[in-house]
Coordinates of C-alpha atoms and ligand atoms in Angstrom, one line a residue:
M1 CA 140.1 -49.3 -35.9
T2 CA 137.7 -48.3 -39.3
E3 CA 137.7 -50.8 -41.8
V4 CA 139.2 -49.2 -44.7
A5 CA 138.0 -51.7 -47.9
S6 CA 133.9 -51.5 -46.5
A7 CA 131.0 -52.5 -49.3
S8 CA 129.5 -49.0 -47.4
M9 CA 132.5 -46.8 -48.8
A10 CA 131.6 -47.5 -52.5
K11 CA 128.8 -45.3 -52.5
M12 CA 129.3 -41.8 -52.6
F13 CA 128.5 -39.5 -48.9
V14 CA 125.2 -37.1 -49.1
N15 CA 124.3 -35.0 -46.2
G16 CA 125.8 -37.7 -43.5
E17 CA 125.0 -40.9 -45.4
W18 CA 126.8 -43.4 -47.3
V19 CA 124.3 -43.9 -50.7
E20 CA 124.0 -45.1 -54.0
A21 CA 122.8 -42.6 -56.9
A22 CA 119.6 -42.7 -57.3
S23 CA 120.3 -44.3 -61.2
G24 CA 121.9 -47.7 -59.6
K25 CA 124.5 -46.4 -62.1
T26 CA 127.7 -47.0 -61.7
T27 CA 131.4 -46.8 -62.4
D28 CA 134.6 -48.8 -62.4
V29 CA 137.5 -47.9 -61.1
I30 CA 140.6 -49.8 -63.0
N31 CA 143.5 -49.9 -61.7
P32 CA 146.1 -48.7 -64.5
A33 CA 148.6 -51.3 -63.6
N34 CA 146.7 -54.6 -64.8
G35 CA 143.6 -53.1 -66.7
T36 CA 141.5 -55.0 -63.8
V37 CA 138.6 -53.9 -61.7
V38 CA 139.9 -52.1 -57.7
E39 CA 135.8 -51.2 -56.8
S40 CA 132.9 -49.9 -58.6
V41 CA 131.1 -46.1 -56.7
P42 CA 128.4 -44.8 -57.7
K43 CA 127.7 -42.2 -61.2
A44 CA 126.1 -39.5 -60.3
N45 CA 124.4 -37.4 -62.7
R46 CA 122.5 -33.6 -61.4
A47 CA 119.8 -34.8 -59.9
D48 CA 122.9 -36.7 -57.4
T49 CA 124.8 -33.7 -57.1
Q50 CA 121.8 -31.3 -57.1
A51 CA 120.7 -33.2 -53.4
A52 CA 124.1 -32.9 -52.3
I53 CA 124.2 -28.9 -52.9
R54 CA 121.3 -28.9 -51.0
A55 CA 122.1 -30.7 -47.5
A56 CA 125.2 -28.2 -48.1
E57 CA 122.4 -26.0 -48.0
D58 CA 120.9 -26.7 -44.9
A59 CA 123.8 -26.9 -43.1
L60 CA 125.5 -24.3 -43.5
P61 CA 123.8 -22.1 -40.7
E62 CA 124.8 -24.2 -37.9
W63 CA 128.4 -25.0 -39.4
A64 CA 129.0 -21.2 -40.1
D65 CA 128.2 -21.1 -36.3
T66 CA 130.8 -23.5 -34.6
S67 CA 133.5 -21.8 -33.0
P68 CA 137.2 -22.2 -35.2
D69 CA 138.1 -23.6 -32.1
Q70 CA 135.1 -26.6 -33.0
R71 CA 136.5 -26.7 -36.7
A72 CA 139.8 -27.1 -35.4
A73 CA 139.1 -29.9 -33.1
L74 CA 137.1 -32.2 -35.3
I75 CA 139.4 -31.1 -38.5
L76 CA 142.5 -32.7 -36.0
A77 CA 140.5 -35.2 -34.8
G78 CA 140.0 -36.6 -38.8
V79 CA 143.1 -36.8 -39.3
D80 CA 144.6 -38.9 -36.2
K81 CA 141.4 -41.4 -37.8
I82 CA 143.2 -40.4 -41.4
K83 CA 147.2 -41.0 -39.4
Q84 CA 145.5 -44.6 -38.0
Q85 CA 145.3 -45.8 -40.9
S86 CA 147.8 -43.6 -44.6
K87 CA 149.2 -47.5 -45.2
E88 CA 146.2 -49.2 -46.2
L89 CA 145.7 -45.6 -47.4
A90 CA 148.3 -45.5 -49.7
K91 CA 147.4 -49.2 -51.3
V92 CA 144.0 -48.2 -52.1
L93 CA 145.4 -44.8 -54.1
S94 CA 148.2 -46.5 -54.8
A95 CA 145.3 -49.4 -57.1
E96 CA 143.4 -46.4 -59.0
Q97 CA 146.5 -44.0 -59.1
G98 CA 149.0 -45.8 -60.4
K99 CA 151.5 -44.1 -58.7
P100 CA 153.8 -47.1 -56.2
V101 CA 153.3 -46.8 -52.9
F102 CA 156.0 -44.9 -51.6
E103 CA 154.8 -42.0 -52.8
A104 CA 151.5 -42.8 -52.4
M105 CA 152.2 -42.5 -48.7
G106 CA 154.0 -39.4 -48.9
E107 CA 150.9 -37.5 -50.6
I108 CA 148.5 -38.9 -47.8
H109 CA 151.6 -37.1 -45.4
H110 CA 151.0 -34.0 -47.6
F111 CA 147.6 -34.0 -47.0
L112 CA 148.0 -34.8 -43.2
H113 CA 150.4 -32.0 -42.7
G114 CA 147.9 -29.1 -44.9
M115 CA 145.2 -30.7 -43.0
T116 CA 147.1 -29.6 -39.7
F117 CA 147.9 -26.2 -41.2
Y118 CA 145.0 -25.0 -42.0
A119 CA 143.2 -26.4 -38.7
G120 CA 146.4 -24.4 -36.8
L121 CA 144.9 -21.3 -39.0
A122 CA 141.5 -21.2 -37.3
S123 CA 141.7 -19.9 -35.0
K124 CA 143.9 -16.7 -36.9
I125 CA 140.8 -15.7 -39.2
R126 CA 140.4 -11.8 -38.3
G127 CA 138.9 -8.8 -40.2
S128 CA 140.0 -5.2 -38.8
Q129 CA 138.4 -2.2 -37.3
V130 CA 139.0 1.4 -38.9
P131 CA 138.3 4.6 -37.0
L132 CA 137.1 6.8 -39.3
P133 CA 136.3 10.7 -40.7
P134 CA 133.9 12.6 -37.5
D135 CA 131.8 13.9 -39.7
M136 CA 128.8 12.0 -39.9
G137 CA 129.3 11.4 -35.8
K138 CA 132.9 11.5 -32.7
H139 CA 134.3 8.3 -32.3
S140 CA 132.9 5.9 -35.3
F141 CA 134.2 3.0 -36.8
G142 CA 133.7 0.7 -39.5
L143 CA 134.2 -2.8 -39.0
V144 CA 135.7 -5.0 -42.0
M145 CA 134.3 -8.6 -41.1
K146 CA 135.3 -12.2 -42.3
R147 CA 132.9 -14.2 -43.2
P148 CA 132.5 -18.1 -44.6
V149 CA 131.3 -17.7 -48.4
G150 CA 128.7 -20.5 -47.9
V151 CA 128.5 -23.9 -50.1
C152 CA 131.1 -24.6 -52.3
G153 CA 132.7 -26.8 -54.6
A154 CA 135.9 -28.7 -55.1
I155 CA 136.6 -29.7 -58.5
I156 CA 139.4 -32.6 -58.5
P157 CA 141.4 -33.8 -60.7
W158 CA 143.3 -37.8 -60.6
N159 CA 147.4 -37.1 -60.3
F160 CA 147.4 -36.3 -56.9
P161 CA 143.9 -36.4 -55.7
I162 CA 144.3 -36.4 -51.8
T163 CA 146.5 -33.7 -51.2
L164 CA 144.2 -31.4 -54.1
M165 CA 141.5 -32.5 -52.2
G166 CA 143.2 -31.4 -49.0
T167 CA 144.1 -27.7 -50.5
K168 CA 140.2 -27.0 -51.1
L169 CA 139.3 -29.4 -47.5
G170 CA 141.5 -27.9 -45.2
P171 CA 140.5 -23.5 -46.0
A172 CA 136.7 -24.9 -46.8
L173 CA 135.5 -26.0 -43.4
I174 CA 137.9 -23.1 -41.0
A175 CA 135.9 -20.4 -43.4
G176 CA 133.2 -21.7 -42.2
N177 CA 131.1 -23.4 -45.2
T178 CA 130.2 -26.2 -46.2
I179 CA 131.5 -28.3 -49.5
I180 CA 131.5 -30.7 -51.9
V181 CA 134.2 -32.8 -53.2
K182 CA 134.3 -34.4 -56.6
P183 CA 137.2 -36.6 -56.7
A184 CA 137.7 -37.7 -60.6
S185 CA 136.4 -40.2 -62.1
S186 CA 138.9 -42.8 -62.5
T187 CA 140.3 -41.9 -58.6
P188 CA 137.8 -41.4 -56.2
L189 CA 138.1 -44.3 -53.7
T190 CA 140.8 -43.1 -51.6
T191 CA 139.2 -39.8 -51.0
M192 CA 135.7 -41.3 -50.1
K193 CA 137.4 -43.1 -47.4
I194 CA 139.7 -40.1 -46.6
I195 CA 136.0 -38.1 -46.4
G196 CA 134.1 -41.4 -45.1
L197 CA 137.0 -41.0 -42.0
M198 CA 136.4 -37.3 -41.3
S199 CA 132.8 -37.4 -40.7
E200 CA 132.9 -40.0 -38.5
A201 CA 134.9 -37.9 -36.2
G202 CA 131.7 -35.9 -36.1
F203 CA 131.3 -33.8 -38.9
P204 CA 127.2 -32.4 -39.3
A205 CA 125.8 -33.9 -42.1
G206 CA 125.5 -31.8 -44.8
V207 CA 128.8 -30.6 -43.7
L208 CA 131.6 -32.8 -45.9
N209 CA 129.8 -34.9 -49.2
C210 CA 131.7 -36.4 -51.7
V211 CA 129.6 -37.5 -55.7
T212 CA 131.3 -39.5 -57.7
G213 CA 130.1 -38.8 -61.4
P214 CA 131.4 -38.0 -65.2
G215 CA 132.9 -33.8 -65.4
R216 CA 130.3 -33.0 -67.3
E217 CA 126.8 -34.5 -64.9
V218 CA 128.0 -33.5 -61.8
G219 CA 131.3 -30.8 -62.2
E220 CA 128.6 -29.2 -64.7
E221 CA 126.0 -28.5 -61.8
L222 CA 128.3 -27.2 -59.4
L223 CA 129.5 -24.6 -61.2
S224 CA 125.9 -23.8 -63.0
N225 CA 123.7 -24.7 -59.8
P226 CA 123.6 -20.9 -58.2
T227 CA 123.2 -22.0 -54.8
V228 CA 127.4 -23.5 -54.8
R229 CA 129.4 -19.7 -54.7
R230 CA 133.2 -21.5 -54.3
I231 CA 134.4 -22.9 -56.9
A232 CA 137.6 -24.2 -56.3
F233 CA 139.2 -26.2 -59.7
T234 CA 141.9 -28.9 -60.4
G235 CA 143.3 -29.1 -64.0
E236 CA 143.1 -28.6 -66.7
S237 CA 143.5 -25.9 -69.0
G238 CA 140.3 -26.8 -71.1
T239 CA 138.3 -27.7 -68.7
G240 CA 139.3 -24.5 -67.0
R241 CA 138.4 -22.5 -69.5
R242 CA 134.7 -24.8 -69.3
V243 CA 134.4 -23.7 -65.9
M244 CA 135.5 -19.8 -66.3
E245 CA 132.4 -19.8 -69.3
V246 CA 129.7 -21.6 -66.6
A247 CA 130.5 -20.4 -63.5
G248 CA 131.8 -16.7 -64.2
P249 CA 128.1 -15.1 -65.5
Q250 CA 127.1 -15.6 -62.3
F251 CA 130.4 -14.4 -60.4
K252 CA 131.0 -17.7 -57.7
R253 CA 134.4 -17.1 -56.0
I254 CA 136.5 -19.0 -58.6
T255 CA 140.4 -20.2 -58.2
L256 CA 141.7 -22.1 -61.0
E257 CA 145.2 -24.3 -60.4
L258 CA 146.2 -25.7 -63.8
G259 CA 148.4 -27.7 -65.8
G260 CA 152.1 -26.0 -66.7
S261 CA 155.1 -26.3 -68.5
D262 CA 157.5 -25.7 -66.2
P263 CA 161.6 -24.3 -66.6
M264 CA 165.1 -25.2 -64.9
I265 CA 167.5 -23.4 -64.9
V266 CA 171.3 -24.9 -64.3
M267 CA 174.3 -22.0 -64.3
P268 CA 178.1 -24.0 -64.5
D269 CA 178.3 -22.8 -60.1
A270 CA 174.2 -25.3 -59.5
D271 CA 175.8 -28.0 -56.9
M272 CA 175.8 -30.7 -60.0
R273 CA 174.7 -33.6 -57.2
K274 CA 171.7 -31.5 -55.5
A275 CA 170.4 -30.5 -59.4
V276 CA 170.2 -33.9 -60.8
S277 CA 168.5 -34.8 -58.3
G278 CA 166.0 -31.7 -58.6
A279 CA 165.8 -32.5 -61.8
L280 CA 165.3 -36.5 -61.8
I281 CA 162.0 -36.1 -58.8
G282 CA 160.7 -32.9 -60.6
R283 CA 160.1 -34.8 -63.5
F284 CA 159.3 -38.2 -63.0
W285 CA 157.4 -38.2 -59.7
N286 CA 154.6 -39.8 -60.3
A287 CA 155.4 -40.6 -64.1
G288 CA 155.7 -37.6 -64.2
Q289 CA 152.4 -36.2 -64.2
A290 CA 152.3 -34.0 -61.9
C291 CA 151.5 -29.6 -62.7
L292 CA 154.6 -28.6 -60.4
A293 CA 157.3 -31.2 -62.5
V294 CA 160.1 -30.1 -64.6
K295 CA 159.5 -29.7 -67.9
R296 CA 162.4 -28.4 -69.8
L297 CA 165.3 -28.8 -68.5
Y298 CA 167.8 -25.0 -69.9
L299 CA 171.4 -26.6 -69.2
H300 CA 174.6 -24.4 -69.4
E301 CA 176.7 -24.9 -72.4
D302 CA 179.7 -25.1 -69.5
I303 CA 178.0 -27.7 -67.6
H304 CA 175.5 -29.5 -70.5
D305 CA 177.8 -32.6 -71.1
E306 CA 178.7 -33.6 -67.7
F307 CA 175.4 -33.2 -66.4
L308 CA 173.3 -35.3 -69.5
E309 CA 175.3 -37.6 -68.6
A310 CA 175.1 -38.0 -64.9
L311 CA 171.3 -37.4 -65.0
I312 CA 170.4 -40.1 -68.0
K313 CA 172.6 -42.6 -65.8
K314 CA 169.5 -42.1 -62.6
V315 CA 167.2 -42.3 -65.8
N316 CA 168.0 -45.2 -66.3
A317 CA 167.6 -46.8 -62.9
Y318 CA 163.8 -46.7 -63.1
E319 CA 161.7 -49.9 -63.4
P320 CA 158.7 -49.7 -64.7
G321 CA 156.6 -52.1 -62.9
D322 CA 154.0 -53.0 -60.6
P323 CA 153.7 -50.1 -58.1
S324 CA 152.3 -52.2 -55.1
T325 CA 156.5 -53.8 -55.4
K326 CA 160.2 -52.5 -55.2
P327 CA 162.2 -53.5 -57.2
E328 CA 166.1 -54.4 -56.2
K329 CA 168.3 -51.5 -55.2
P330 CA 169.4 -49.4 -56.5
A331 CA 166.5 -50.2 -59.4
V332 CA 163.7 -47.5 -58.7
R333 CA 160.2 -48.5 -59.0
M334 CA 158.2 -46.5 -62.1
G335 CA 154.2 -47.3 -62.1
P336 CA 152.3 -46.8 -64.8
L337 CA 150.6 -43.5 -66.7
H338 CA 147.0 -43.5 -65.1
T339 CA 145.5 -44.2 -68.7
A340 CA 146.0 -45.6 -72.5
A341 CA 145.3 -41.8 -73.1
Q342 CA 147.9 -40.3 -71.4
R343 CA 150.1 -43.5 -73.1
D344 CA 149.4 -42.0 -76.5
E345 CA 149.2 -38.7 -75.6
I346 CA 152.9 -38.7 -74.5
E347 CA 154.2 -41.1 -77.0
E348 CA 152.8 -39.2 -80.1
Q349 CA 154.7 -35.6 -78.4
L350 CA 157.3 -37.3 -78.3
A351 CA 156.8 -38.9 -81.9
D352 CA 155.8 -35.6 -83.1
A353 CA 159.9 -33.8 -81.0
V354 CA 161.7 -36.8 -83.2
S355 CA 160.1 -36.4 -86.2
K356 CA 161.1 -32.6 -86.7
G357 CA 164.5 -33.8 -85.5
A358 CA 165.1 -34.7 -81.6
K359 CA 167.1 -37.1 -80.7
V360 CA 165.9 -39.6 -77.9
L361 CA 168.5 -41.0 -75.5
C362 CA 167.4 -43.4 -73.8
G363 CA 163.7 -44.9 -72.8
G364 CA 161.1 -43.1 -74.2
K365 CA 159.4 -47.1 -75.5
R366 CA 157.0 -49.6 -73.8
P367 CA 158.8 -52.3 -72.1
E368 CA 158.8 -55.3 -73.3
D369 CA 157.8 -57.3 -70.9
P370 CA 154.9 -59.5 -71.5
A371 CA 153.5 -59.3 -67.9
L372 CA 153.5 -55.6 -67.6
A373 CA 151.2 -55.7 -71.8
K374 CA 147.7 -55.2 -69.2
G375 CA 149.3 -51.6 -67.8
H376 CA 150.1 -48.2 -68.8
F377 CA 153.4 -48.5 -69.1
F378 CA 156.9 -46.2 -70.6
H379 CA 160.3 -46.1 -69.8
P380 CA 161.5 -42.1 -69.0
A381 CA 163.2 -40.5 -71.8
V382 CA 165.6 -38.1 -72.0
V383 CA 165.6 -36.0 -75.5
T384 CA 167.9 -33.2 -77.2
N385 CA 167.9 -31.2 -80.3
V386 CA 164.5 -30.6 -80.4
P387 CA 162.7 -27.8 -81.2
H388 CA 161.0 -25.1 -79.0
D389 CA 158.3 -24.5 -81.5
C390 CA 157.3 -28.6 -81.5
R391 CA 154.6 -29.5 -79.7
L392 CA 157.1 -31.7 -76.7
V393 CA 158.1 -28.1 -76.1
Q394 CA 154.6 -25.4 -76.2
E395 CA 152.5 -28.2 -74.6
E396 CA 152.0 -29.1 -71.6
V397 CA 153.9 -32.6 -71.4
F398 CA 152.1 -35.3 -68.9
G399 CA 154.3 -37.7 -68.3
P400 CA 158.4 -39.3 -67.9
V401 CA 159.7 -37.4 -71.1
L402 CA 161.9 -34.6 -70.6
P403 CA 163.8 -31.9 -73.8
V404 CA 167.2 -31.0 -72.0
F405 CA 168.5 -28.0 -74.2
K406 CA 172.0 -25.8 -74.3
V407 CA 171.8 -22.3 -74.1
K408 CA 175.4 -19.8 -73.8
D409 CA 174.3 -17.4 -70.7
L410 CA 170.9 -16.6 -68.4
D411 CA 169.5 -14.5 -70.6
E412 CA 168.9 -17.3 -73.1
A413 CA 167.5 -19.3 -70.8
I414 CA 164.9 -17.5 -68.9
A415 CA 164.0 -16.0 -72.4
L416 CA 163.4 -19.5 -73.8
G417 CA 162.0 -20.4 -70.2
N418 CA 159.4 -17.7 -70.8
D419 CA 158.3 -19.1 -74.4
N420 CA 155.7 -20.7 -73.2
Q421 CA 151.8 -20.2 -72.9
Y422 CA 151.7 -21.7 -69.2
G423 CA 153.5 -19.6 -65.6
L424 CA 152.9 -22.4 -63.5
G425 CA 156.2 -22.8 -61.7
S426 CA 160.4 -22.6 -62.9
S427 CA 163.5 -23.2 -60.9
I428 CA 166.7 -21.9 -61.0
W429 CA 170.4 -24.1 -59.8
T430 CA 173.1 -21.3 -59.2
Q431 CA 175.4 -20.0 -55.9
N432 CA 174.9 -17.1 -57.7
L433 CA 172.7 -14.4 -55.5
Q434 CA 172.8 -12.8 -58.6
W435 CA 171.9 -14.9 -60.8
A436 CA 169.0 -16.3 -58.6
H437 CA 167.4 -12.9 -58.7
Q438 CA 166.9 -11.9 -62.3
A439 CA 165.8 -15.7 -62.5
I440 CA 162.8 -14.8 -59.9
R441 CA 162.3 -11.4 -61.1
E442 CA 162.1 -12.4 -64.7
L443 CA 160.5 -15.9 -65.0
Q444 CA 156.8 -15.8 -65.3
A445 CA 155.6 -18.1 -63.4
G446 CA 153.5 -18.3 -59.9
V447 CA 156.8 -19.6 -57.7
T448 CA 161.1 -20.1 -59.3
W449 CA 162.5 -22.0 -56.9
V450 CA 166.2 -21.6 -56.2
N451 CA 168.2 -24.8 -55.9
Q452 CA 164.7 -26.5 -54.4
I453 CA 162.3 -29.3 -56.0
H454 CA 159.8 -28.3 -57.6
Y455 CA 156.7 -28.9 -54.6
G456 CA 153.9 -27.4 -53.6
Y457 CA 154.8 -25.8 -50.2
D458 CA 151.4 -26.1 -47.5
E459 CA 152.7 -22.5 -46.3
L460 CA 153.5 -20.7 -48.9
P461 CA 150.7 -19.1 -51.3
F462 CA 150.9 -21.8 -54.9
G463 CA 149.3 -20.5 -57.9
G464 CA 149.8 -19.9 -61.5
V465 CA 150.0 -17.1 -64.1
K466 CA 149.6 -16.8 -67.9
A467 CA 147.6 -20.4 -68.1
S468 CA 148.4 -21.7 -65.7
G469 CA 145.6 -20.1 -64.0
I470 CA 144.3 -18.1 -61.5
G471 CA 144.2 -17.8 -57.7
H472 CA 145.8 -19.8 -55.4
E473 CA 146.2 -22.2 -53.0
H474 CA 147.6 -22.9 -49.6
G475 CA 149.0 -20.5 -46.9
P476 CA 146.7 -18.2 -44.9
E477 CA 146.2 -16.7 -48.3
A478 CA 144.1 -18.9 -50.0
V479 CA 141.5 -19.4 -46.7
E480 CA 141.1 -14.8 -48.0
Y481 CA 138.4 -17.2 -51.5
Y482 CA 137.0 -19.3 -48.6
L483 CA 136.4 -15.6 -46.9
E484 CA 133.8 -13.2 -48.1
T485 CA 134.2 -8.8 -46.5
K486 CA 131.4 -7.6 -44.5
G487 CA 131.8 -3.7 -44.0
A488 CA 129.7 -2.8 -40.9
V489 CA 129.8 1.4 -39.7
I490 CA 129.2 2.0 -35.7
G491 CA 127.7 5.4 -35.7
G492 CA 129.9 7.2 -34.1
L493 CA 128.4 9.8 -30.6
A494 CA 126.7 13.0 -31.8
Ligands
NDP1 P1 140.0 -32.3 -65.8 O1 140.6 -31.7 -66.0 O2 140.1 -33.3 -66.7 O3 139.7 -33.4 -64.6 C1 140.1 -32.4 -63.5 C2 138.4 -32.7 -62.8 O4 137.5 -31.6 -63.9 C3 137.9 -33.5 -62.9 O5 137.5 -33.8 -61.6 C4 137.3 -33.8 -63.9 O6 136.0 -35.3 -63.4 C5 135.9 -32.6 -63.8 N1 135.6 -31.9 -65.2 C6 135.8 -32.3 -66.4 N2 134.8 -32.3 -67.4 C7 134.6 -31.0 -66.5 C8 133.2 -30.4 -66.5 N3 132.6 -30.0 -67.9 N4 132.5 -29.1 -65.9 C9 133.3 -29.6 -63.9 N5 134.3 -30.4 -64.1 C10 134.7 -31.3 -65.2 O7 142.7 -32.8 -65.9 P2 142.6 -34.0 -65.3 O8 141.8 -34.7 -65.0 O9 143.0 -34.6 -67.1 O10 144.1 -33.5 -64.5 C11 145.1 -33.3 -65.3 C12 145.8 -31.7 -65.6 O11 145.5 -31.5 -63.8 C13 147.1 -31.6 -66.2 O12 146.7 -30.6 -66.8 C14 147.7 -31.5 -64.4 O13 148.6 -30.2 -64.9 C15 146.7 -30.0 -64.3 N6 146.6 -30.1 -62.9 C16 146.5 -28.8 -62.0 C17 147.6 -28.6 -60.6 C18 148.0 -26.5 -60.5 O14 148.2 -26.7 -59.1 N7 148.1 -26.2 -61.0 C19 147.8 -30.0 -59.7 C20 147.6 -30.8 -60.3 C21 147.2 -31.1 -61.4 P3 135.8 -36.7 -64.3 O15 137.3 -37.0 -64.1 O16 135.0 -37.0 -64.5 O17 136.0 -36.2 -65.8

């Protein structure tokens, strides 16, 4: 079995080899729970990235010629290797990202499920045959052919580094493309180990590359280098704008999965127990650092007080602390915020709301335990009386703070739900089909869940509207972004 935490693994993977940055520079990966260095990784620059792009370009013709079954078999062999080491990988992910180990395990499983899903789709990619008018010859027909786009760049954020790599890797590889993965600077370790395990499964050199380094160097090179034909980006809306500025003028195939501020609407006939649990997981999973998260809760006035009481009881059960340990039940572990800046921003957004009249019903503070002082911990908060135009409502809140609003009917809930620059997810909790239909039709979001937690299924296309992005990941639909459509005409008989 491969040793997961070997020294060589802390190098980056280019052209089938573990390499250092040409400059020899490294970046420390810091554990957000205690400030210790987990491991160091190469700090690549533009020249290092160019080497990876060349390797991916050289590997392209041979990889594009492999059969779909071969590609699927290699992915599944990689999945097997990763499965065997999932517990160790979850610990590394927890240490670099800050999420509790059981959440990290969930993320690894989601990745494996997604890769298996795409392996199954490899042999289903197809074009079509089109009969043409006989003017240019009888029996002439057209072919719609699907071909790989070419060298792809995958730029990944720190909040779900592994699942968000899978949503790019799977469709890119089955479509016959080569790829360069650029993880976030603060979460490269599990990514590199997974790339290593995948490549051990037998991917030819240059098909799968991982370059670690700052976005302004590695990321910008992927965006600007003309050899890279496809950019799959997940991250902040501001960085998404930069992706469009640099990669757009080169007509690259771009998808942007950006920020969100999902509204959750609870109607009076909802299953209260399920809805409370939906709000809880939807807002506080990953310490609230999720794009798809319940960032605003709209409760019908008839159930507002009862719901809020049940919710606060559950929120109070969260115990911020060491993500590698479990607290005694009924307490539930919440890891730290990923960075100090992340926590500062949440505190500023909350303070702004409080200064405008908001009432914090629970949490909203750093823990007093001196043993936690070196981590970026924060007690999850529920807030009411929040003016709809303040930062806590209008900006993306990337942490465990939930503003709650009382509404008189569905029309008001939908109007407030749409009063936001983002349009990623949304949900309604009701047994009334008419209300569900109205919410699905009128909420401005890429997805509306009905009585379901906000979750990105591998089987279903997922993408935002408004400032939440362009294009889709997940589902067979995502594969289209990694394919070029070429037409051919087969001349008819005289
Ligand atoms: P960032 O946009 O800061 O970073 C995302 C990635 O982009 C990182 O790898 C980063 O590298 C890289 N990057 C930074 N600057 C550039 C640049 N100029 N050119 C190219 N690449 C660059 O986002 P965060 O990591 O802070 O992630 C959190 C955000 O991601 C939130 O807004 C969240 O909502 C969103 N997100 C969206 C999802 C969706 O599916 N819609 C899913 C998950 C998260 P480096 O780390 O080196 O700076």
